[in-house]
Amino acid sequence: MFLVDSHCHLDCLDYENEHRNLDDVINKAAGRDVRFMLAVATTLQGFSGLKALVSDRPEIALSCGVHPLNMEQPYEQATLLELASDPRVVALGETGLDYFYQKEAAQQQQQQQSFRQHIRVGRQLNKPVIVHTRDAREDTLALLREEKVEECGGVLHCFTEDKETAARLLDMGFFISFSGIVTFRNAEQLREAARYVPLDRILVETDSPYLAPVPHRGKQNQPAFTRDVADFIAELKGVDIETLAQQTTANFCQLFHIPMEQLGA
């Protein structure tokens, strides 16, 4: 069986107490059939460090982008374009909008400008966008439409919205990625959305080191726990885990333009 962790922050894991090194993380993941992962950047400054950490490991692809809450250091769209042109980079992001902590108009406008830049670079490079949204659903959907995101495609990662939002994203050709949140006791609305999204549009992720799924709540998350998310989604969808793994891996390859042979799947 072959599972993909479609969104993790490998540079944020605890390498002092939880893992000996990155190879230890990879081996733990492989032990639970998680054989490939997408390491996601949240700042342009951090991208170079993430790229160095990952090195030439064949089990890991990279994204390049600026998280909406990491706008402290301004950047030029040309810089984003240059870094994202790296052949190891398969996506732009994570990008998007997060109004939960930033409620001032100027802050939100800055996020919106950055979001637009990521989509434009994604269209230019034919690489999809990895989208984060929190308390900003309508603006997120509007900007995706305005910037013609269908020309590069994308995924709403760590999906926490409702069935209606899922339908609107699916209409744009988006994929939807579910994290450990779907296993939480109070997440019935999210489970309803997961039942609704077709199998051929679903990805699974950890968003590690955050949001460890049941039964690992309280622990630091890691790519190995993708298996727990996948098991839960398979049960929700009424399919066996092998079918879920095969389909979500195929979805990952389709979205990020990665040949299945390259993954070794």
PDB file of N, CA and C in Angstrom, residues 106-181:
ATOM      1  N   ALA A 106      -6.076  46.797   6.613  1.00  0.00           N
ATOM      2  CA  ALA A 106      -4.757  46.856   5.971  1.00  0.00           C
ATOM      3  C   ALA A 106      -4.076  45.494   5.974  1.00  0.00           C
ATOM      4  N   GLN A 107      -4.215  44.762   7.076  1.00  0.00           N
ATOM      5  CA  GLN A 107      -3.621  43.427   7.156  1.00  0.00           C
ATOM      6  C   GLN A 107      -4.292  42.478   6.163  1.00  0.00           C
ATOM      7  N   GLN A 108      -5.614  42.570   6.079  1.00  0.00           N
ATOM      8  CA  GLN A 108      -6.328  41.688   5.175  1.00  0.00           C
ATOM      9  C   GLN A 108      -6.022  42.012   3.717  1.00  0.00           C
ATOM     10  N   GLN A 109      -5.857  43.281   3.409  1.00  0.00           N
ATOM     11  CA  GLN A 109      -5.493  43.672   2.042  1.00  0.00           C
ATOM     12  C   GLN A 109      -4.105  43.151   1.673  1.00  0.00           C
ATOM     13  N   GLN A 110      -3.193  43.153   2.631  1.00  0.00           N
ATOM     14  CA  GLN A 110      -1.850  42.621   2.387  1.00  0.00           C
ATOM     15  C   GLN A 110      -1.923  41.120   2.092  1.00  0.00           C
ATOM     16  N   GLN A 111      -2.731  40.409   2.877  1.00  0.00           N
ATOM     17  CA  GLN A 111      -2.924  38.983   2.622  1.00  0.00           C
ATOM     18  C   GLN A 111      -3.506  38.748   1.227  1.00  0.00           C
ATOM     19  N   GLN A 112      -4.488  39.551   0.859  1.00  0.00           N
ATOM     20  CA  GLN A 112      -5.132  39.382  -0.437  1.00  0.00           C
ATOM     21  C   GLN A 112      -4.154  39.622  -1.586  1.00  0.00           C
ATOM     22  N   GLN A 113      -3.304  40.618  -1.438  1.00  0.00           N
ATOM     23  CA  GLN A 113      -2.316  40.899  -2.484  1.00  0.00           C
ATOM     24  C   GLN A 113      -1.359  39.719  -2.642  1.00  0.00           C
ATOM     25  N   SER A 114      -0.900  39.183  -1.529  1.00  0.00           N
ATOM     26  CA  SER A 114       0.010  38.044  -1.578  1.00  0.00           C
ATOM     27  C   SER A 114      -0.682  36.823  -2.193  1.00  0.00           C
ATOM     28  N   PHE A 115      -1.917  36.592  -1.821  1.00  0.00           N
ATOM     29  CA  PHE A 115      -2.687  35.472  -2.357  1.00  0.00           C
ATOM     30  C   PHE A 115      -2.789  35.580  -3.884  1.00  0.00           C
ATOM     31  N   ARG A 116      -3.108  36.767  -4.356  1.00  0.00           N
ATOM     32  CA  ARG A 116      -3.195  36.989  -5.803  1.00  0.00           C
ATOM     33  C   ARG A 116      -1.857  36.703  -6.482  1.00  0.00           C
ATOM     34  N   GLN A 117      -0.763  37.131  -5.856  1.00  0.00           N
ATOM     35  CA  GLN A 117       0.556  36.915  -6.444  1.00  0.00           C
ATOM     36  C   GLN A 117       0.867  35.430  -6.569  1.00  0.00           C
ATOM     37  N   HIS A 118       0.515  34.656  -5.546  1.00  0.00           N
ATOM     38  CA  HIS A 118       0.769  33.212  -5.594  1.00  0.00           C
ATOM     39  C   HIS A 118      -0.006  32.562  -6.745  1.00  0.00           C
ATOM     40  N   ILE A 119      -1.261  32.951  -6.913  1.00  0.00           N
ATOM     41  CA  ILE A 119      -2.060  32.355  -7.994  1.00  0.00           C
ATOM     42  C   ILE A 119      -1.485  32.748  -9.353  1.00  0.00           C
ATOM     43  N   ARG A 120      -1.069  33.989  -9.484  1.00  0.00           N
ATOM     44  CA  ARG A 120      -0.513  34.439 -10.762  1.00  0.00           C
ATOM     45  C   ARG A 120       0.781  33.702 -11.096  1.00  0.00           C
ATOM     46  N   VAL A 121       1.625  33.511 -10.100  1.00  0.00           N
ATOM     47  CA  VAL A 121       2.855  32.740 -10.341  1.00  0.00           C
ATOM     48  C   VAL A 121       2.509  31.285 -10.647  1.00  0.00           C
ATOM     49  N   GLY A 122       1.530  30.738  -9.946  1.00  0.00           N
ATOM     50  CA  GLY A 122       1.097  29.377 -10.221  1.00  0.00           C
ATOM     51  C   GLY A 122       0.625  29.219 -11.658  1.00  0.00           C
ATOM     52  N   ARG A 123      -0.142  30.173 -12.136  1.00  0.00           N
ATOM     53  CA  ARG A 123      -0.605  30.128 -13.528  1.00  0.00           C
ATOM     54  C   ARG A 123       0.573  30.247 -14.488  1.00  0.00           C
ATOM     55  N   GLN A 124       1.529  31.115 -14.158  1.00  0.00           N
ATOM     56  CA  GLN A 124       2.678  31.315 -15.035  1.00  0.00           C
ATOM     57  C   GLN A 124       3.531  30.049 -15.138  1.00  0.00           C
ATOM     58  N   LEU A 125       3.684  29.335 -14.009  1.00  0.00           N
ATOM     59  CA  LEU A 125       4.539  28.147 -13.976  1.00  0.00           C
ATOM     60  C   LEU A 125       3.769  26.848 -14.203  1.00  0.00           C
ATOM     61  N   ASN A 126       2.451  26.949 -14.297  1.00  0.00           N
ATOM     62  CA  ASN A 126       1.595  25.762 -14.377  1.00  0.00           C
ATOM     63  C   ASN A 126       1.820  24.843 -13.181  1.00  0.00           C
ATOM     64  N   LYS A 127       1.832  25.473 -11.990  1.00  0.00           N
ATOM     65  CA  LYS A 127       1.931  24.724 -10.742  1.00  0.00           C
ATOM     66  C   LYS A 127       0.739  25.103  -9.862  1.00  0.00           C
ATOM     67  N   PRO A 128       0.097  24.137  -9.215  1.00  0.00           N
ATOM     68  CA  PRO A 128      -1.095  24.429  -8.426  1.00  0.00           C
ATOM     69  C   PRO A 128      -0.782  25.200  -7.149  1.00  0.00           C
ATOM     70  N   VAL A 129      -1.832  25.772  -6.561  1.00  0.00           N
ATOM     71  CA  VAL A 129      -1.694  26.511  -5.309  1.00  0.00           C
ATOM     72  C   VAL A 129      -2.250  25.676  -4.157  1.00  0.00           C
ATOM     73  N   ILE A 130      -1.562  25.778  -3.025  1.00  0.00           N
ATOM     74  CA  ILE A 130      -2.017  25.142  -1.776  1.00  0.00           C
ATOM     75  C   ILE A 130      -2.625  26.246  -0.926  1.00  0.00           C
ATOM     76  N   VAL A 131      -3.924  26.147  -0.664  1.00  0.00           N
ATOM     77  CA  VAL A 131      -4.679  27.262  -0.083  1.00  0.00           C
ATOM     78  C   VAL A 131      -5.072  26.975   1.358  1.00  0.00           C
ATOM     79  N   HIS A 132      -4.798  27.967   2.199  1.00  0.00           N
ATOM     80  CA  HIS A 132      -5.210  27.990   3.610  1.00  0.00           C
ATOM     81  C   HIS A 132      -6.310  29.032   3.735  1.00  0.00           C
ATOM     82  N   THR A 133      -7.395  28.715   4.428  1.00  0.00           N
ATOM     83  CA  THR A 133      -8.415  29.735   4.693  1.00  0.00           C
ATOM     84  C   THR A 133      -8.961  29.558   6.104  1.00  0.00           C
ATOM     85  N   ARG A 134      -9.128  30.680   6.783  1.00  0.00           N
ATOM     86  CA  ARG A 134      -9.724  30.668   8.123  1.00  0.00           C
ATOM     87  C   ARG A 134     -10.477  31.969   8.334  1.00  0.00           C
ATOM     88  N   ASP A 135     -11.753  31.852   8.633  1.00  0.00           N
ATOM     89  CA  ASP A 135     -12.625  33.016   8.813  1.00  0.00           C
ATOM     90  C   ASP A 135     -12.594  33.946   7.606  1.00  0.00           C
ATOM     91  N   ALA A 136     -12.425  33.387   6.418  1.00  0.00           N
ATOM     92  CA  ALA A 136     -12.294  34.213   5.212  1.00  0.00           C
ATOM     93  C   ALA A 136     -12.870  33.492   3.998  1.00  0.00           C
ATOM     94  N   ARG A 137     -13.908  32.717   4.192  1.00  0.00           N
ATOM     95  CA  ARG A 137     -14.410  31.857   3.123  1.00  0.00           C
ATOM     96  C   ARG A 137     -14.802  32.639   1.869  1.00  0.00           C
ATOM     97  N   GLU A 138     -15.630  33.660   2.021  1.00  0.00           N
ATOM     98  CA  GLU A 138     -16.141  34.352   0.835  1.00  0.00           C
ATOM     99  C   GLU A 138     -15.037  35.066   0.072  1.00  0.00           C
ATOM    100  N   ASP A 139     -14.123  35.721   0.781  1.00  0.00           N
ATOM    101  CA  ASP A 139     -13.017  36.389   0.102  1.00  0.00           C
ATOM    102  C   ASP A 139     -12.099  35.371  -0.575  1.00  0.00           C
ATOM    103  N   THR A 140     -11.888  34.232   0.061  1.00  0.00           N
ATOM    104  CA  THR A 140     -11.053  33.192  -0.530  1.00  0.00           C
ATOM    105  C   THR A 140     -11.657  32.711  -1.844  1.00  0.00           C
ATOM    106  N   LEU A 141     -12.922  32.378  -1.823  1.00  0.00           N
ATOM    107  CA  LEU A 141     -13.589  31.888  -3.030  1.00  0.00           C
ATOM    108  C   LEU A 141     -13.613  32.953  -4.115  1.00  0.00           C
ATOM    109  N   ALA A 142     -13.857  34.207  -3.721  1.00  0.00           N
ATOM    110  CA  ALA A 142     -13.911  35.289  -4.708  1.00  0.00           C
ATOM    111  C   ALA A 142     -12.563  35.498  -5.382  1.00  0.00           C
ATOM    112  N   LEU A 143     -11.487  35.506  -4.602  1.00  0.00           N
ATOM    113  CA  LEU A 143     -10.160  35.712  -5.182  1.00  0.00           C
ATOM    114  C   LEU A 143      -9.760  34.550  -6.083  1.00  0.00           C
ATOM    115  N   LEU A 144     -10.099  33.336  -5.703  1.00  0.00           N
ATOM    116  CA  LEU A 144      -9.804  32.187  -6.559  1.00  0.00           C
ATOM    117  C   LEU A 144     -10.481  32.342  -7.923  1.00  0.00           C
ATOM    118  N   ARG A 145     -11.729  32.787  -7.911  1.00  0.00           N
ATOM    119  CA  ARG A 145     -12.442  32.996  -9.175  1.00  0.00           C
ATOM    120  C   ARG A 145     -11.833  34.140  -9.972  1.00  0.00           C
ATOM    121  N   GLU A 146     -11.594  35.259  -9.302  1.00  0.00           N
ATOM    122  CA  GLU A 146     -11.085  36.448  -9.993  1.00  0.00           C
ATOM    123  C   GLU A 146      -9.732  36.205 -10.643  1.00  0.00           C
ATOM    124  N   GLU A 147      -8.895  35.419  -9.988  1.00  0.00           N
ATOM    125  CA  GLU A 147      -7.541  35.166 -10.498  1.00  0.00           C
ATOM    126  C   GLU A 147      -7.463  33.927 -11.392  1.00  0.00           C
ATOM    127  N   LYS A 148      -8.632  33.378 -11.748  1.00  0.00           N
ATOM    128  CA  LYS A 148      -8.701  32.269 -12.709  1.00  0.00           C
ATOM    129  C   LYS A 148      -7.851  31.078 -12.259  1.00  0.00           C
ATOM    130  N   VAL A 149      -8.076  30.673 -11.022  1.00  0.00           N
ATOM    131  CA  VAL A 149      -7.273  29.598 -10.449  1.00  0.00           C
ATOM    132  C   VAL A 149      -7.421  28.287 -11.215  1.00  0.00           C
ATOM    133  N   GLU A 150      -8.518  28.148 -11.955  1.00  0.00           N
ATOM    134  CA  GLU A 150      -8.705  26.907 -12.707  1.00  0.00           C
ATOM    135  C   GLU A 150      -7.593  26.689 -13.736  1.00  0.00           C
ATOM    136  N   GLU A 151      -6.866  27.742 -14.083  1.00  0.00           N
ATOM    137  CA  GLU A 151      -5.783  27.607 -15.059  1.00  0.00           C
ATOM    138  C   GLU A 151      -4.560  26.902 -14.478  1.00  0.00           C
ATOM    139  N   CYS A 152      -4.423  26.877 -13.143  1.00  0.00           N
ATOM    140  CA  CYS A 152      -3.309  26.157 -12.529  1.00  0.00           C
ATOM    141  C   CYS A 152      -3.779  25.080 -11.559  1.00  0.00           C
ATOM    142  N   GLY A 153      -5.007  25.201 -11.078  1.00  0.00           N
ATOM    143  CA  GLY A 153      -5.533  24.214 -10.136  1.00  0.00           C
ATOM    144  C   GLY A 153      -5.036  24.443  -8.726  1.00  0.00           C
ATOM    145  N   GLY A 154      -5.566  23.656  -7.809  1.00  0.00           N
ATOM    146  CA  GLY A 154      -5.143  23.815  -6.428  1.00  0.00           C
ATOM    147  C   GLY A 154      -5.876  22.895  -5.478  1.00  0.00           C
ATOM    148  N   VAL A 155      -5.526  23.045  -4.212  1.00  0.00           N
ATOM    149  CA  VAL A 155      -6.125  22.250  -3.144  1.00  0.00           C
ATOM    150  C   VAL A 155      -6.408  23.154  -1.957  1.00  0.00           C
ATOM    151  N   LEU A 156      -7.565  22.977  -1.355  1.00  0.00           N
ATOM    152  CA  LEU A 156      -7.862  23.621  -0.076  1.00  0.00           C
ATOM    153  C   LEU A 156      -7.371  22.649   0.993  1.00  0.00           C
ATOM    154  N   HIS A 157      -6.243  22.992   1.605  1.00  0.00           N
ATOM    155  CA  HIS A 157      -5.629  22.051   2.545  1.00  0.00           C
ATOM    156  C   HIS A 157      -6.258  22.183   3.922  1.00  0.00           C
ATOM    157  N   CYS A 158      -6.142  21.133   4.702  1.00  0.00           N
ATOM    158  CA  CYS A 158      -6.669  21.101   6.068  1.00  0.00           C
ATOM    159  C   CYS A 158      -8.101  21.645   6.087  1.00  0.00           C
ATOM    160  N   PHE A 159      -8.938  21.072   5.247  1.00  0.00           N
ATOM    161  CA  PHE A 159     -10.286  21.566   5.038  1.00  0.00           C
ATOM    162  C   PHE A 159     -11.080  21.516   6.336  1.00  0.00           C
ATOM    163  N   THR A 160     -11.700  22.659   6.684  1.00  0.00           N
ATOM    164  CA  THR A 160     -12.531  22.728   7.892  1.00  0.00           C
ATOM    165  C   THR A 160     -13.879  23.389   7.605  1.00  0.00           C
ATOM    166  N   GLU A 161     -14.198  23.557   6.336  1.00  0.00           N
ATOM    167  CA  GLU A 161     -15.428  24.237   5.962  1.00  0.00           C
ATOM    168  C   GLU A 161     -16.579  23.229   5.841  1.00  0.00           C
ATOM    169  N   ASP A 162     -17.706  23.682   5.270  1.00  0.00           N
ATOM    170  CA  ASP A 162     -18.886  22.824   5.191  1.00  0.00           C
ATOM    171  C   ASP A 162     -19.073  22.249   3.793  1.00  0.00           C
ATOM    172  N   LYS A 163     -20.126  21.469   3.657  1.00  0.00           N
ATOM    173  CA  LYS A 163     -20.423  20.786   2.394  1.00  0.00           C
ATOM    174  C   LYS A 163     -20.641  21.787   1.261  1.00  0.00           C
ATOM    175  N   GLU A 164     -21.309  22.907   1.548  1.00  0.00           N
ATOM    176  CA  GLU A 164     -21.574  23.914   0.519  1.00  0.00           C
ATOM    177  C   GLU A 164     -20.264  24.494  -0.020  1.00  0.00           C
ATOM    178  N   THR A 165     -19.336  24.795   0.883  1.00  0.00           N
ATOM    179  CA  THR A 165     -18.039  25.320   0.451  1.00  0.00           C
ATOM    180  C   THR A 165     -17.298  24.298  -0.380  1.00  0.00           C
ATOM    181  N   ALA A 166     -17.359  23.047   0.033  1.00  0.00           N
ATOM    182  CA  ALA A 166     -16.723  21.980  -0.742  1.00  0.00           C
ATOM    183  C   ALA A 166     -17.288  21.947  -2.164  1.00  0.00           C
ATOM    184  N   ALA A 167     -18.599  22.076  -2.285  1.00  0.00           N
ATOM    185  CA  ALA A 167     -19.222  22.043  -3.609  1.00  0.00           C
ATOM    186  C   ALA A 167     -18.720  23.189  -4.485  1.00  0.00           C
ATOM    187  N   ARG A 168     -18.571  24.367  -3.908  1.00  0.00           N
ATOM    188  CA  ARG A 168     -18.105  25.525  -4.683  1.00  0.00           C
ATOM    189  C   ARG A 168     -16.654  25.350  -5.117  1.00  0.00           C
ATOM    190  N   LEU A 169     -15.852  24.753  -4.272  1.00  0.00           N
ATOM    191  CA  LEU A 169     -14.464  24.480  -4.637  1.00  0.00           C
ATOM    192  C   LEU A 169     -14.375  23.404  -5.721  1.00  0.00           C
ATOM    193  N   LEU A 170     -15.169  22.366  -5.583  1.00  0.00           N
ATOM    194  CA  LEU A 170     -15.181  21.311  -6.585  1.00  0.00           C
ATOM    195  C   LEU A 170     -15.578  21.865  -7.952  1.00  0.00           C
ATOM    196  N   ASP A 171     -16.497  22.816  -7.957  1.00  0.00           N
ATOM    197  CA  ASP A 171     -16.912  23.441  -9.218  1.00  0.00           C
ATOM    198  C   ASP A 171     -15.767  24.189  -9.887  1.00  0.00           C
ATOM    199  N   MET A 172     -14.787  24.630  -9.102  1.00  0.00           N
ATOM    200  CA  MET A 172     -13.607  25.298  -9.650  1.00  0.00           C
ATOM    201  C   MET A 172     -12.524  24.297 -10.060  1.00  0.00           C
ATOM    202  N   GLY A 173     -12.785  23.019  -9.882  1.00  0.00           N
ATOM    203  CA  GLY A 173     -11.790  22.007 -10.202  1.00  0.00           C
ATOM    204  C   GLY A 173     -10.815  21.721  -9.088  1.00  0.00           C
ATOM    205  N   PHE A 174     -11.123  22.217  -7.887  1.00  0.00           N
ATOM    206  CA  PHE A 174     -10.200  22.057  -6.762  1.00  0.00           C
ATOM    207  C   PHE A 174     -10.236  20.643  -6.195  1.00  0.00           C
ATOM    208  N   PHE A 175      -9.120  20.279  -5.572  1.00  0.00           N
ATOM    209  CA  PHE A 175      -9.057  19.104  -4.708  1.00  0.00           C
ATOM    210  C   PHE A 175      -9.240  19.579  -3.267  1.00  0.00           C
ATOM    211  N   ILE A 176      -9.627  18.662  -2.402  1.00  0.00           N
ATOM    212  CA  ILE A 176      -9.875  18.988  -1.003  1.00  0.00           C
ATOM    213  C   ILE A 176      -9.105  17.998  -0.139  1.00  0.00           C
ATOM    214  N   SER A 177      -8.313  18.536   0.785  1.00  0.00           N
ATOM    215  CA  SER A 177      -7.447  17.701   1.617  1.00  0.00           C
ATOM    216  C   SER A 177      -7.937  17.698   3.055  1.00  0.00           C
ATOM    217  N   PHE A 178      -8.047  16.506   3.600  1.00  0.00           N
ATOM    218  CA  PHE A 178      -8.521  16.340   4.968  1.00  0.00           C
ATOM    219  C   PHE A 178      -7.361  15.958   5.883  1.00  0.00           C
ATOM    220  N   SER A 179      -7.357  16.577   7.055  1.00  0.00           N
ATOM    221  CA  SER A 179      -6.322  16.348   8.062  1.00  0.00           C
ATOM    222  C   SER A 179      -6.920  15.612   9.249  1.00  0.00           C
ATOM    223  N   GLY A 180      -6.143  15.528  10.324  1.00  0.00           N
ATOM    224  CA  GLY A 180      -6.612  14.857  11.532  1.00  0.00           C
ATOM    225  C   GLY A 180      -7.828  15.483  12.172  1.00  0.00           C
ATOM    226  N   ILE A 181      -8.161  16.703  11.804  1.00  0.00           N
ATOM    227  CA  ILE A 181      -9.343  17.365  12.378  1.00  0.00           C
ATOM    228  C   ILE A 181     -10.603  16.539  12.119  1.00  0.00           C
TER     229      ILE A 181
END
